[in-house]
Amino acid sequence: MSNLNRRQVLKAIGLTAGAAVLSETGAVAAPIAPKAGSGFVYSLNMSTIRGHNLGFVKELEVAAKAGFTSVEIWIDTLQTYLQSGGSLTEAKKIIKGLGLKVEDAIGFAPWLADDETIRKKALEQLQREMEMLAQIGCYRIAAPPAGVTKGPVLDLDVVTERYLTILKMGEQTGVMPQLEMWGGSQNLKHISQVLYVATQCGKANARILLDVFHIFKGQSAVESLNYVGHRALDIFHVNDYPAGISPELISEPDRIYCGDGIAPIKQILQIVKNPERPLVISFEVFNKSYYAQDALTVAKTALKKMKEVAS
């Protein structure tokens, strides 16, 4: 952030303090359907049972049987399903038949890459993915800093320009990119950085995707969440982490069930809870010990523990 001047920082803070991401035009992302008496919508990120190698349909079935009504899918799993003879029409029917809503899709197109050739191919990939997701009723896609996790730190105004490009693609396809923070990345590792980009682009559709694990990994202060306006968040990834591992050494497989570790989850959820509409909280872990257990048991445990920390 050293390249930012005082005026730019004040501009970003001023926008977020009003709890809104402003825009003069632009389509608004699909609203979250309210649920009476609940401040959250509980979602299962398929990373949680990804290691079971169940396949697209079985993953959905497990989530529904466990009691979830919302999920985050992985694009490569959907593509494998299509390559094996499935269709987008069929996938949409299966999703609807199970009573599920696909809140978001996880993909890794390197849309932020500095290399123009790589970035052009990434945008073409992202366009295809957005169009595919629209056909199954998924109206969000994660936009992490894939491809720029190492190497030089990008100027945040350059990141803003590139995010604006994919936001426009989202407006055209109806599938809006969620700017994802990765704590272990050289770029977009802090809450302040994704927040700057979301506010600086000046679009009402801008959204950021945060994660309990990545807040710790990137060493952002939990209190920074007080500056994140509710309109900037549609989805929040939840999980926990054990004591005794530093942010520098902790890694993805160390994520555990909510409430089983030392993460200040209750504090985080109280800050980000939206009084006007439920926030989607999606359980995302990559725990190898969970992959060795029954998938349905894992999904049921995840939902139970999410509800306990959110109560």
PDB file of C-alpha atoms in Angstrom:
ATOM      1  CA  MET A   1       0.000   0.000   0.000  1.00  0.00           C
ATOM      2  CA  SER A   2       3.067   2.252   0.041  1.00  0.00           C
ATOM      3  CA  ASN A   3       2.233   3.587  -3.411  1.00  0.00           C
ATOM      4  CA  LEU A   4      -1.083   5.007  -2.240  1.00  0.00           C
ATOM      5  CA  ASN A   5      -1.260   8.621  -1.316  1.00  0.00           C
ATOM      6  CA  ARG A   6      -3.196  10.003   1.638  1.00  0.00           C
ATOM      7  CA  ARG A   7      -6.058  11.236  -0.505  1.00  0.00           C
ATOM      8  CA  GLN A   8      -6.617   7.791  -2.035  1.00  0.00           C
ATOM      9  CA  VAL A   9      -6.640   6.075   1.341  1.00  0.00           C
ATOM     10  CA  LEU A  10      -9.087   8.594   2.771  1.00  0.00           C
ATOM     11  CA  LYS A  11     -11.278   8.119  -0.266  1.00  0.00           C
ATOM     12  CA  ALA A  12     -11.394   4.376   0.270  1.00  0.00           C
ATOM     13  CA  ILE A  13     -12.099   4.700   3.995  1.00  0.00           C
ATOM     14  CA  GLY A  14     -14.763   7.299   3.374  1.00  0.00           C
ATOM     15  CA  LEU A  15     -16.630   5.018   1.025  1.00  0.00           C
ATOM     16  CA  THR A  16     -16.559   2.017   3.335  1.00  0.00           C
ATOM     17  CA  ALA A  17     -17.501   3.935   6.436  1.00  0.00           C
ATOM     18  CA  GLY A  18     -20.855   4.558   4.796  1.00  0.00           C
ATOM     19  CA  ALA A  19     -21.350   0.786   4.575  1.00  0.00           C
ATOM     20  CA  ALA A  20     -21.857   0.892   0.828  1.00  0.00           C
ATOM     21  CA  VAL A  21     -20.016   0.336  -2.408  1.00  0.00           C
ATOM     22  CA  LEU A  22     -21.243   3.113  -4.669  1.00  0.00           C
ATOM     23  CA  SER A  23     -22.030   3.235  -8.351  1.00  0.00           C
ATOM     24  CA  GLU A  24     -23.880   5.408 -10.772  1.00  0.00           C
ATOM     25  CA  THR A  25     -24.996   2.487 -12.923  1.00  0.00           C
ATOM     26  CA  GLY A  26     -24.723  -1.263 -13.242  1.00  0.00           C
ATOM     27  CA  ALA A  27     -26.847  -4.309 -12.612  1.00  0.00           C
ATOM     28  CA  VAL A  28     -27.062  -5.455  -9.032  1.00  0.00           C
ATOM     29  CA  ALA A  29     -26.043  -9.005  -8.179  1.00  0.00           C
ATOM     30  CA  ALA A  30     -28.820 -11.458  -7.380  1.00  0.00           C
ATOM     31  CA  PRO A  31     -30.135 -10.753  -3.865  1.00  0.00           C
ATOM     32  CA  ILE A  32     -30.023 -13.349  -1.139  1.00  0.00           C
ATOM     33  CA  ALA A  33     -33.470 -14.626  -0.304  1.00  0.00           C
ATOM     34  CA  PRO A  34     -34.332 -13.668   3.282  1.00  0.00           C
ATOM     35  CA  LYS A  35     -34.858 -16.402   5.853  1.00  0.00           C
ATOM     36  CA  ALA A  36     -37.056 -15.476   8.770  1.00  0.00           C
ATOM     37  CA  GLY A  37     -35.294 -15.439  12.097  1.00  0.00           C
ATOM     38  CA  SER A  38     -31.844 -16.129  10.689  1.00  0.00           C
ATOM     39  CA  GLY A  39     -28.938 -13.791  10.212  1.00  0.00           C
ATOM     40  CA  PHE A  40     -27.135 -16.293   8.002  1.00  0.00           C
ATOM     41  CA  VAL A  41     -27.610 -18.680   5.115  1.00  0.00           C
ATOM     42  CA  TYR A  42     -25.581 -21.839   5.703  1.00  0.00           C
ATOM     43  CA  SER A  43     -23.638 -23.101   2.690  1.00  0.00           C
ATOM     44  CA  LEU A  44     -21.255 -25.969   2.037  1.00  0.00           C
ATOM     45  CA  ASN A  45     -18.189 -25.292  -0.063  1.00  0.00           C
ATOM     46  CA  MET A  46     -17.479 -28.552  -1.875  1.00  0.00           C
ATOM     47  CA  SER A  47     -13.812 -28.286  -0.892  1.00  0.00           C
ATOM     48  CA  THR A  48     -14.991 -29.837   2.367  1.00  0.00           C
ATOM     49  CA  ILE A  49     -15.798 -33.169   0.674  1.00  0.00           C
ATOM     50  CA  ARG A  50     -13.671 -32.695  -2.426  1.00  0.00           C
ATOM     51  CA  GLY A  51     -11.129 -35.272  -1.310  1.00  0.00           C
ATOM     52  CA  HIS A  52     -13.808 -37.964  -1.269  1.00  0.00           C
ATOM     53  CA  ASN A  53     -13.876 -37.827  -5.101  1.00  0.00           C
ATOM     54  CA  LEU A  54     -17.644 -38.229  -5.199  1.00  0.00           C
ATOM     55  CA  GLY A  55     -18.270 -36.331  -8.415  1.00  0.00           C
ATOM     56  CA  PHE A  56     -20.573 -33.393  -9.081  1.00  0.00           C
ATOM     57  CA  VAL A  57     -23.965 -35.035  -8.530  1.00  0.00           C
ATOM     58  CA  LYS A  58     -23.029 -37.063  -5.466  1.00  0.00           C
ATOM     59  CA  GLU A  59     -21.507 -33.990  -3.808  1.00  0.00           C
ATOM     60  CA  LEU A  60     -24.810 -32.184  -4.255  1.00  0.00           C
ATOM     61  CA  GLU A  61     -26.749 -35.136  -2.891  1.00  0.00           C
ATOM     62  CA  VAL A  62     -24.556 -35.321   0.215  1.00  0.00           C
ATOM     63  CA  ALA A  63     -24.966 -31.592   0.878  1.00  0.00           C
ATOM     64  CA  ALA A  64     -28.750 -31.793   0.556  1.00  0.00           C
ATOM     65  CA  LYS A  65     -28.994 -34.906   2.732  1.00  0.00           C
ATOM     66  CA  ALA A  66     -26.866 -33.210   5.398  1.00  0.00           C
ATOM     67  CA  GLY A  67     -29.387 -30.381   5.589  1.00  0.00           C
ATOM     68  CA  PHE A  68     -27.756 -27.670   3.480  1.00  0.00           C
ATOM     69  CA  THR A  69     -29.896 -25.620   1.111  1.00  0.00           C
ATOM     70  CA  SER A  70     -26.969 -23.649  -0.324  1.00  0.00           C
ATOM     71  CA  VAL A  71     -23.641 -24.763  -1.789  1.00  0.00           C
ATOM     72  CA  GLU A  72     -20.496 -23.505  -3.471  1.00  0.00           C
ATOM     73  CA  ILE A  73     -19.392 -25.737  -6.338  1.00  0.00           C
ATOM     74  CA  TRP A  74     -16.009 -26.138  -7.996  1.00  0.00           C
ATOM     75  CA  ILE A  75     -15.883 -25.436 -11.718  1.00  0.00           C
ATOM     76  CA  ASP A  76     -13.520 -28.296 -12.527  1.00  0.00           C
ATOM     77  CA  THR A  77     -15.902 -30.793 -10.902  1.00  0.00           C
ATOM     78  CA  LEU A  78     -18.779 -29.449 -12.989  1.00  0.00           C
ATOM     79  CA  GLN A  79     -16.629 -29.652 -16.121  1.00  0.00           C
ATOM     80  CA  THR A  80     -15.724 -33.288 -15.375  1.00  0.00           C
ATOM     81  CA  TYR A  81     -19.439 -34.038 -15.043  1.00  0.00           C
ATOM     82  CA  LEU A  82     -20.114 -32.423 -18.441  1.00  0.00           C
ATOM     83  CA  GLN A  83     -17.213 -34.268 -20.068  1.00  0.00           C
ATOM     84  CA  SER A  84     -18.652 -37.528 -18.741  1.00  0.00           C
ATOM     85  CA  GLY A  85     -21.925 -37.008 -20.569  1.00  0.00           C
ATOM     86  CA  GLY A  86     -23.841 -34.693 -18.287  1.00  0.00           C
ATOM     87  CA  SER A  87     -25.471 -31.481 -19.478  1.00  0.00           C
ATOM     88  CA  LEU A  88     -26.052 -28.044 -18.021  1.00  0.00           C
ATOM     89  CA  THR A  89     -29.807 -28.518 -18.399  1.00  0.00           C
ATOM     90  CA  GLU A  90     -29.628 -31.765 -16.478  1.00  0.00           C
ATOM     91  CA  ALA A  91     -27.384 -30.207 -13.828  1.00  0.00           C
ATOM     92  CA  LYS A  92     -29.869 -27.392 -13.256  1.00  0.00           C
ATOM     93  CA  LYS A  93     -32.711 -29.898 -12.841  1.00  0.00           C
ATOM     94  CA  ILE A  94     -30.694 -31.926 -10.342  1.00  0.00           C
ATOM     95  CA  ILE A  95     -29.837 -28.826  -8.322  1.00  0.00           C
ATOM     96  CA  LYS A  96     -33.467 -27.705  -8.251  1.00  0.00           C
ATOM     97  CA  GLY A  97     -34.710 -31.212  -7.479  1.00  0.00           C
ATOM     98  CA  LEU A  98     -32.462 -31.394  -4.426  1.00  0.00           C
ATOM     99  CA  GLY A  99     -33.749 -28.059  -3.165  1.00  0.00           C
ATOM    100  CA  LEU A 100     -30.337 -26.446  -3.443  1.00  0.00           C
ATOM    101  CA  LYS A 101     -29.131 -23.015  -4.461  1.00  0.00           C
ATOM    102  CA  VAL A 102     -25.644 -22.673  -5.939  1.00  0.00           C
ATOM    103  CA  GLU A 103     -24.425 -19.489  -4.278  1.00  0.00           C
ATOM    104  CA  ASP A 104     -21.005 -19.316  -5.899  1.00  0.00           C
ATOM    105  CA  ALA A 105     -18.487 -21.249  -7.975  1.00  0.00           C
ATOM    106  CA  ILE A 106     -14.792 -21.695  -7.270  1.00  0.00           C
ATOM    107  CA  GLY A 107     -12.455 -21.182 -10.221  1.00  0.00           C
ATOM    108  CA  PHE A 108      -8.885 -20.091 -10.766  1.00  0.00           C
ATOM    109  CA  ALA A 109      -8.638 -18.202 -14.050  1.00  0.00           C
ATOM    110  CA  PRO A 110      -5.514 -15.978 -13.714  1.00  0.00           C
ATOM    111  CA  TRP A 111      -7.366 -12.772 -14.621  1.00  0.00           C
ATOM    112  CA  LEU A 112      -4.817 -10.662 -12.703  1.00  0.00           C
ATOM    113  CA  ALA A 113      -1.737 -11.960 -14.526  1.00  0.00           C
ATOM    114  CA  ASP A 114       0.742  -9.326 -15.695  1.00  0.00           C
ATOM    115  CA  ASP A 115       1.520 -11.255 -18.866  1.00  0.00           C
ATOM    116  CA  GLU A 116      -0.964  -9.981 -21.467  1.00  0.00           C
ATOM    117  CA  THR A 117      -1.146 -13.292 -23.327  1.00  0.00           C
ATOM    118  CA  ILE A 118      -1.912 -15.203 -20.144  1.00  0.00           C
ATOM    119  CA  ARG A 119      -4.418 -12.592 -19.033  1.00  0.00           C
ATOM    120  CA  LYS A 120      -6.208 -12.617 -22.395  1.00  0.00           C
ATOM    121  CA  LYS A 121      -6.602 -16.397 -22.248  1.00  0.00           C
ATOM    122  CA  ALA A 122      -7.761 -16.124 -18.644  1.00  0.00           C
ATOM    123  CA  LEU A 123     -10.471 -13.642 -19.586  1.00  0.00           C
ATOM    124  CA  GLU A 124     -11.643 -15.948 -22.350  1.00  0.00           C
ATOM    125  CA  GLN A 125     -11.718 -18.808 -19.843  1.00  0.00           C
ATOM    126  CA  LEU A 126     -13.615 -16.702 -17.335  1.00  0.00           C
ATOM    127  CA  GLN A 127     -16.144 -15.676 -19.974  1.00  0.00           C
ATOM    128  CA  ARG A 128     -16.867 -19.327 -20.794  1.00  0.00           C
ATOM    129  CA  GLU A 129     -17.159 -20.198 -17.118  1.00  0.00           C
ATOM    130  CA  MET A 130     -19.547 -17.327 -16.437  1.00  0.00           C
ATOM    131  CA  GLU A 131     -21.758 -18.305 -19.352  1.00  0.00           C
ATOM    132  CA  MET A 132     -21.771 -21.919 -18.178  1.00  0.00           C
ATOM    133  CA  LEU A 133     -22.645 -21.003 -14.610  1.00  0.00           C
ATOM    134  CA  ALA A 134     -25.484 -18.732 -15.705  1.00  0.00           C
ATOM    135  CA  GLN A 135     -27.149 -21.736 -17.324  1.00  0.00           C
ATOM    136  CA  ILE A 136     -27.328 -23.647 -14.048  1.00  0.00           C
ATOM    137  CA  GLY A 137     -28.507 -20.671 -12.008  1.00  0.00           C
ATOM    138  CA  CYS A 138     -25.218 -19.777 -10.314  1.00  0.00           C
ATOM    139  CA  TYR A 139     -24.778 -16.014 -10.330  1.00  0.00           C
ATOM    140  CA  ARG A 140     -21.434 -15.570  -8.566  1.00  0.00           C
ATOM    141  CA  ILE A 141     -17.877 -16.737  -9.216  1.00  0.00           C
ATOM    142  CA  ALA A 142     -14.818 -16.382  -6.998  1.00  0.00           C
ATOM    143  CA  ALA A 143     -12.075 -14.121  -8.367  1.00  0.00           C
ATOM    144  CA  PRO A 144      -8.933 -14.880  -6.344  1.00  0.00           C
ATOM    145  CA  PRO A 145      -5.412 -13.619  -7.119  1.00  0.00           C
ATOM    146  CA  ALA A 146      -4.561 -16.872  -8.902  1.00  0.00           C
ATOM    147  CA  GLY A 147      -1.419 -16.495 -10.998  1.00  0.00           C
ATOM    148  CA  VAL A 148      -0.031 -13.591  -8.963  1.00  0.00           C
ATOM    149  CA  THR A 149       0.445 -15.264  -5.603  1.00  0.00           C
ATOM    150  CA  LYS A 150       4.214 -14.941  -6.047  1.00  0.00           C
ATOM    151  CA  GLY A 151       6.385 -12.306  -7.623  1.00  0.00           C
ATOM    152  CA  PRO A 152       6.026  -8.522  -7.456  1.00  0.00           C
ATOM    153  CA  VAL A 153       3.230  -6.773  -5.594  1.00  0.00           C
ATOM    154  CA  LEU A 154       0.880  -5.163  -8.109  1.00  0.00           C
ATOM    155  CA  ASP A 155      -0.178  -1.531  -7.891  1.00  0.00           C
ATOM    156  CA  LEU A 156      -3.707  -1.567  -6.468  1.00  0.00           C
ATOM    157  CA  ASP A 157      -4.929   0.814  -9.150  1.00  0.00           C
ATOM    158  CA  VAL A 158      -3.806  -1.733 -11.751  1.00  0.00           C
ATOM    159  CA  VAL A 159      -5.700  -4.426  -9.856  1.00  0.00           C
ATOM    160  CA  THR A 160      -8.728  -2.132  -9.827  1.00  0.00           C
ATOM    161  CA  GLU A 161      -8.619  -1.720 -13.614  1.00  0.00           C
ATOM    162  CA  ARG A 162      -8.436  -5.484 -14.098  1.00  0.00           C
ATOM    163  CA  TYR A 163     -11.242  -6.125 -11.635  1.00  0.00           C
ATOM    164  CA  LEU A 164     -13.380  -3.577 -13.477  1.00  0.00           C
ATOM    165  CA  THR A 165     -12.844  -5.602 -16.653  1.00  0.00           C
ATOM    166  CA  ILE A 166     -14.251  -8.765 -15.129  1.00  0.00           C
ATOM    167  CA  LEU A 167     -17.033  -6.847 -13.383  1.00  0.00           C
ATOM    168  CA  LYS A 168     -18.203  -5.709 -16.814  1.00  0.00           C
ATOM    169  CA  MET A 169     -18.104  -9.327 -17.976  1.00  0.00           C
ATOM    170  CA  GLY A 170     -20.213 -10.179 -14.957  1.00  0.00           C
ATOM    171  CA  GLU A 171     -22.775  -7.547 -15.835  1.00  0.00           C
ATOM    172  CA  GLN A 172     -23.064  -9.020 -19.319  1.00  0.00           C
ATOM    173  CA  THR A 173     -23.382 -12.644 -18.199  1.00  0.00           C
ATOM    174  CA  GLY A 174     -25.212 -12.123 -14.919  1.00  0.00           C
ATOM    175  CA  VAL A 175     -22.469 -13.959 -12.993  1.00  0.00           C
ATOM    176  CA  MET A 176     -20.668 -11.522 -10.734  1.00  0.00           C
ATOM    177  CA  PRO A 177     -17.004 -11.967  -9.704  1.00  0.00           C
ATOM    178  CA  GLN A 178     -16.321 -11.894  -5.964  1.00  0.00           C
ATOM    179  CA  LEU A 179     -12.883 -10.375  -5.306  1.00  0.00           C
ATOM    180  CA  GLU A 180     -11.270 -12.991  -3.087  1.00  0.00           C
ATOM    181  CA  MET A 181      -8.590 -12.336  -0.498  1.00  0.00           C
ATOM    182  CA  TRP A 182      -5.834 -14.950  -0.102  1.00  0.00           C
ATOM    183  CA  GLY A 183      -3.716 -14.502   3.009  1.00  0.00           C
ATOM    184  CA  GLY A 184      -0.795 -16.480   1.611  1.00  0.00           C
ATOM    185  CA  SER A 185      -0.570 -14.499  -1.612  1.00  0.00           C
ATOM    186  CA  GLN A 186       1.781 -11.653  -2.437  1.00  0.00           C
ATOM    187  CA  ASN A 187      -1.234  -9.813  -3.824  1.00  0.00           C
ATOM    188  CA  LEU A 188      -4.649  -9.202  -2.241  1.00  0.00           C
ATOM    189  CA  LYS A 189      -3.591 -10.711   1.070  1.00  0.00           C
ATOM    190  CA  HIS A 190      -5.052  -8.032   3.356  1.00  0.00           C
ATOM    191  CA  ILE A 191      -8.604  -6.850   3.990  1.00  0.00           C
ATOM    192  CA  SER A 192      -7.458  -3.298   3.289  1.00  0.00           C
ATOM    193  CA  GLN A 193      -6.261  -4.254  -0.192  1.00  0.00           C
ATOM    194  CA  VAL A 194      -9.427  -5.965  -1.445  1.00  0.00           C
ATOM    195  CA  LEU A 195     -11.459  -3.225   0.178  1.00  0.00           C
ATOM    196  CA  TYR A 196      -9.473  -0.548  -1.642  1.00  0.00           C
ATOM    197  CA  VAL A 197     -10.080  -2.222  -4.998  1.00  0.00           C
ATOM    198  CA  ALA A 198     -13.796  -2.706  -4.349  1.00  0.00           C
ATOM    199  CA  THR A 199     -14.306   0.909  -3.330  1.00  0.00           C
ATOM    200  CA  GLN A 200     -11.959   2.486  -5.858  1.00  0.00           C
ATOM    201  CA  CYS A 201     -13.694   0.853  -8.819  1.00  0.00           C
ATOM    202  CA  GLY A 202     -16.888   2.695  -7.879  1.00  0.00           C
ATOM    203  CA  LYS A 203     -19.334  -0.003  -8.936  1.00  0.00           C
ATOM    204  CA  ALA A 204     -22.353  -1.152  -6.938  1.00  0.00           C
ATOM    205  CA  ASN A 205     -21.722  -4.723  -8.082  1.00  0.00           C
ATOM    206  CA  ALA A 206     -18.262  -4.925  -6.508  1.00  0.00           C
ATOM    207  CA  ARG A 207     -18.050  -7.611  -3.836  1.00  0.00           C
ATOM    208  CA  ILE A 208     -15.249  -9.007  -1.717  1.00  0.00           C
ATOM    209  CA  LEU A 209     -14.924 -12.615  -0.554  1.00  0.00           C
ATOM    210  CA  LEU A 210     -13.272 -13.029   2.839  1.00  0.00           C
ATOM    211  CA  ASP A 211     -12.325 -16.079   4.882  1.00  0.00           C
ATOM    212  CA  VAL A 212     -11.625 -16.697   8.573  1.00  0.00           C
ATOM    213  CA  PHE A 213      -8.482 -18.686   7.722  1.00  0.00           C
ATOM    214  CA  HIS A 214      -7.149 -16.081   5.283  1.00  0.00           C
ATOM    215  CA  ILE A 215      -7.672 -13.233   7.739  1.00  0.00           C
ATOM    216  CA  PHE A 216      -5.311 -15.079  10.093  1.00  0.00           C
ATOM    217  CA  LYS A 217      -2.911 -16.234   7.382  1.00  0.00           C
ATOM    218  CA  GLY A 218      -2.540 -12.730   5.917  1.00  0.00           C
ATOM    219  CA  GLN A 219      -2.373 -11.154   9.388  1.00  0.00           C
ATOM    220  CA  SER A 220      -5.218  -8.716   8.899  1.00  0.00           C
ATOM    221  CA  ALA A 221      -6.722  -7.358  12.099  1.00  0.00           C
ATOM    222  CA  VAL A 222     -10.195  -8.720  12.780  1.00  0.00           C
ATOM    223  CA  GLU A 223     -11.174  -5.174  13.723  1.00  0.00           C
ATOM    224  CA  SER A 224     -10.589  -4.187  10.090  1.00  0.00           C
ATOM    225  CA  LEU A 225     -13.916  -5.868   9.332  1.00  0.00           C
ATOM    226  CA  ASN A 226     -15.642  -2.907  10.972  1.00  0.00           C
ATOM    227  CA  TYR A 227     -14.731  -0.892   7.874  1.00  0.00           C
ATOM    228  CA  VAL A 228     -16.271  -3.395   5.460  1.00  0.00           C
ATOM    229  CA  GLY A 229     -19.742  -2.232   4.463  1.00  0.00           C
ATOM    230  CA  HIS A 230     -22.472  -4.858   4.471  1.00  0.00           C
ATOM    231  CA  ARG A 231     -23.107  -4.328   0.756  1.00  0.00           C
ATOM    232  CA  ALA A 232     -19.548  -5.424   0.011  1.00  0.00           C
ATOM    233  CA  LEU A 233     -20.242  -8.933   1.321  1.00  0.00           C
ATOM    234  CA  ASP A 234     -22.530 -11.569  -0.177  1.00  0.00           C
ATOM    235  CA  ILE A 235     -20.527 -14.589   0.995  1.00  0.00           C
ATOM    236  CA  PHE A 236     -18.100 -15.190   3.844  1.00  0.00           C
ATOM    237  CA  HIS A 237     -16.004 -18.362   4.143  1.00  0.00           C
ATOM    238  CA  VAL A 238     -15.930 -19.837   7.628  1.00  0.00           C
ATOM    239  CA  ASN A 239     -13.648 -22.399   9.246  1.00  0.00           C
ATOM    240  CA  ASP A 240     -11.299 -22.563  12.219  1.00  0.00           C
ATOM    241  CA  TYR A 241      -7.617 -23.224  12.905  1.00  0.00           C
ATOM    242  CA  PRO A 242      -5.711 -24.862  15.755  1.00  0.00           C
ATOM    243  CA  ALA A 243      -3.446 -23.236  18.302  1.00  0.00           C
ATOM    244  CA  GLY A 244       0.302 -23.450  18.014  1.00  0.00           C
ATOM    245  CA  ILE A 245       0.746 -22.698  14.296  1.00  0.00           C
ATOM    246  CA  SER A 246       1.955 -19.260  13.221  1.00  0.00           C
ATOM    247  CA  PRO A 247       0.379 -17.401  10.272  1.00  0.00           C
ATOM    248  CA  GLU A 248       3.616 -17.925   8.338  1.00  0.00           C
ATOM    249  CA  LEU A 249       3.484 -21.720   8.727  1.00  0.00           C
ATOM    250  CA  ILE A 250      -0.235 -22.482   8.741  1.00  0.00           C
ATOM    251  CA  SER A 251      -1.525 -24.029   5.496  1.00  0.00           C
ATOM    252  CA  GLU A 252      -4.808 -24.979   3.845  1.00  0.00           C
ATOM    253  CA  PRO A 253      -5.016 -28.552   5.267  1.00  0.00           C
ATOM    254  CA  ASP A 254      -4.833 -27.110   8.798  1.00  0.00           C
ATOM    255  CA  ARG A 255      -8.383 -25.750   8.563  1.00  0.00           C
ATOM    256  CA  ILE A 256     -10.832 -27.418  10.942  1.00  0.00           C
ATOM    257  CA  TYR A 257     -14.499 -27.302  11.988  1.00  0.00           C
ATOM    258  CA  CYS A 258     -15.890 -24.040  13.337  1.00  0.00           C
ATOM    259  CA  GLY A 259     -15.477 -23.887  17.093  1.00  0.00           C
ATOM    260  CA  ASP A 260     -12.787 -26.562  17.249  1.00  0.00           C
ATOM    261  CA  GLY A 261      -9.896 -24.097  17.231  1.00  0.00           C
ATOM    262  CA  ILE A 262      -8.885 -20.633  18.391  1.00  0.00           C
ATOM    263  CA  ALA A 263     -10.270 -18.414  15.621  1.00  0.00           C
ATOM    264  CA  PRO A 264     -12.456 -15.539  16.892  1.00  0.00           C
ATOM    265  CA  ILE A 265     -15.376 -16.741  14.792  1.00  0.00           C
ATOM    266  CA  LYS A 266     -18.150 -15.431  17.019  1.00  0.00           C
ATOM    267  CA  GLN A 267     -16.564 -11.979  17.016  1.00  0.00           C
ATOM    268  CA  ILE A 268     -16.144 -12.071  13.236  1.00  0.00           C
ATOM    269  CA  LEU A 269     -19.735 -13.122  12.619  1.00  0.00           C
ATOM    270  CA  GLN A 270     -21.092 -10.438  14.911  1.00  0.00           C
ATOM    271  CA  ILE A 271     -19.202  -7.797  12.928  1.00  0.00           C
ATOM    272  CA  VAL A 272     -20.180  -9.001   9.453  1.00  0.00           C
ATOM    273  CA  LYS A 273     -23.766 -10.012  10.238  1.00  0.00           C
ATOM    274  CA  ASN A 274     -26.104  -7.921   8.122  1.00  0.00           C
ATOM    275  CA  PRO A 275     -29.257  -6.666   9.885  1.00  0.00           C
ATOM    276  CA  GLU A 276     -30.998  -6.108   6.548  1.00  0.00           C
ATOM    277  CA  ARG A 277     -30.466  -9.463   4.819  1.00  0.00           C
ATOM    278  CA  PRO A 278     -28.905 -12.822   5.665  1.00  0.00           C
ATOM    279  CA  LEU A 279     -25.235 -13.253   4.848  1.00  0.00           C
ATOM    280  CA  VAL A 280     -24.171 -16.499   3.185  1.00  0.00           C
ATOM    281  CA  ILE A 281     -21.563 -18.183   5.372  1.00  0.00           C
ATOM    282  CA  SER A 282     -19.932 -21.069   3.546  1.00  0.00           C
ATOM    283  CA  PHE A 283     -17.874 -23.751   5.260  1.00  0.00           C
ATOM    284  CA  GLU A 284     -14.582 -24.280   3.433  1.00  0.00           C
ATOM    285  CA  VAL A 285     -11.832 -26.655   4.576  1.00  0.00           C
ATOM    286  CA  PHE A 286      -9.277 -28.942   2.928  1.00  0.00           C
ATOM    287  CA  ASN A 287      -8.719 -31.295   5.833  1.00  0.00           C
ATOM    288  CA  LYS A 288      -7.199 -34.654   4.886  1.00  0.00           C
ATOM    289  CA  SER A 289      -8.449 -36.309   8.070  1.00  0.00           C
ATOM    290  CA  TYR A 290     -12.003 -35.312   7.127  1.00  0.00           C
ATOM    291  CA  TYR A 291     -11.519 -36.780   3.656  1.00  0.00           C
ATOM    292  CA  ALA A 292     -10.819 -40.134   5.341  1.00  0.00           C
ATOM    293  CA  GLN A 293     -14.214 -40.057   7.061  1.00  0.00           C
ATOM    294  CA  ASP A 294     -17.740 -40.615   5.739  1.00  0.00           C
ATOM    295  CA  ALA A 295     -18.670 -37.628   3.553  1.00  0.00           C
ATOM    296  CA  LEU A 296     -22.205 -37.311   4.929  1.00  0.00           C
ATOM    297  CA  THR A 297     -20.911 -37.341   8.489  1.00  0.00           C
ATOM    298  CA  VAL A 298     -18.457 -34.580   7.639  1.00  0.00           C
ATOM    299  CA  ALA A 299     -21.148 -32.443   5.995  1.00  0.00           C
ATOM    300  CA  LYS A 300     -23.573 -32.919   8.896  1.00  0.00           C
ATOM    301  CA  THR A 301     -20.869 -32.061  11.417  1.00  0.00           C
ATOM    302  CA  ALA A 302     -19.928 -28.941   9.462  1.00  0.00           C
ATOM    303  CA  LEU A 303     -23.519 -27.665   9.462  1.00  0.00           C
ATOM    304  CA  LYS A 304     -24.042 -28.432  13.165  1.00  0.00           C
ATOM    305  CA  LYS A 305     -20.881 -26.635  14.204  1.00  0.00           C
ATOM    306  CA  MET A 306     -21.600 -23.634  11.944  1.00  0.00           C
ATOM    307  CA  LYS A 307     -24.975 -23.170  13.594  1.00  0.00           C
ATOM    308  CA  GLU A 308     -23.432 -23.417  17.042  1.00  0.00           C
ATOM    309  CA  VAL A 309     -20.934 -20.605  16.459  1.00  0.00           C
ATOM    310  CA  ALA A 310     -23.504 -18.439  14.649  1.00  0.00           C
ATOM    311  CA  SER A 311     -26.103 -18.655  17.385  1.00  0.00           C
TER     312      SER A 311
END
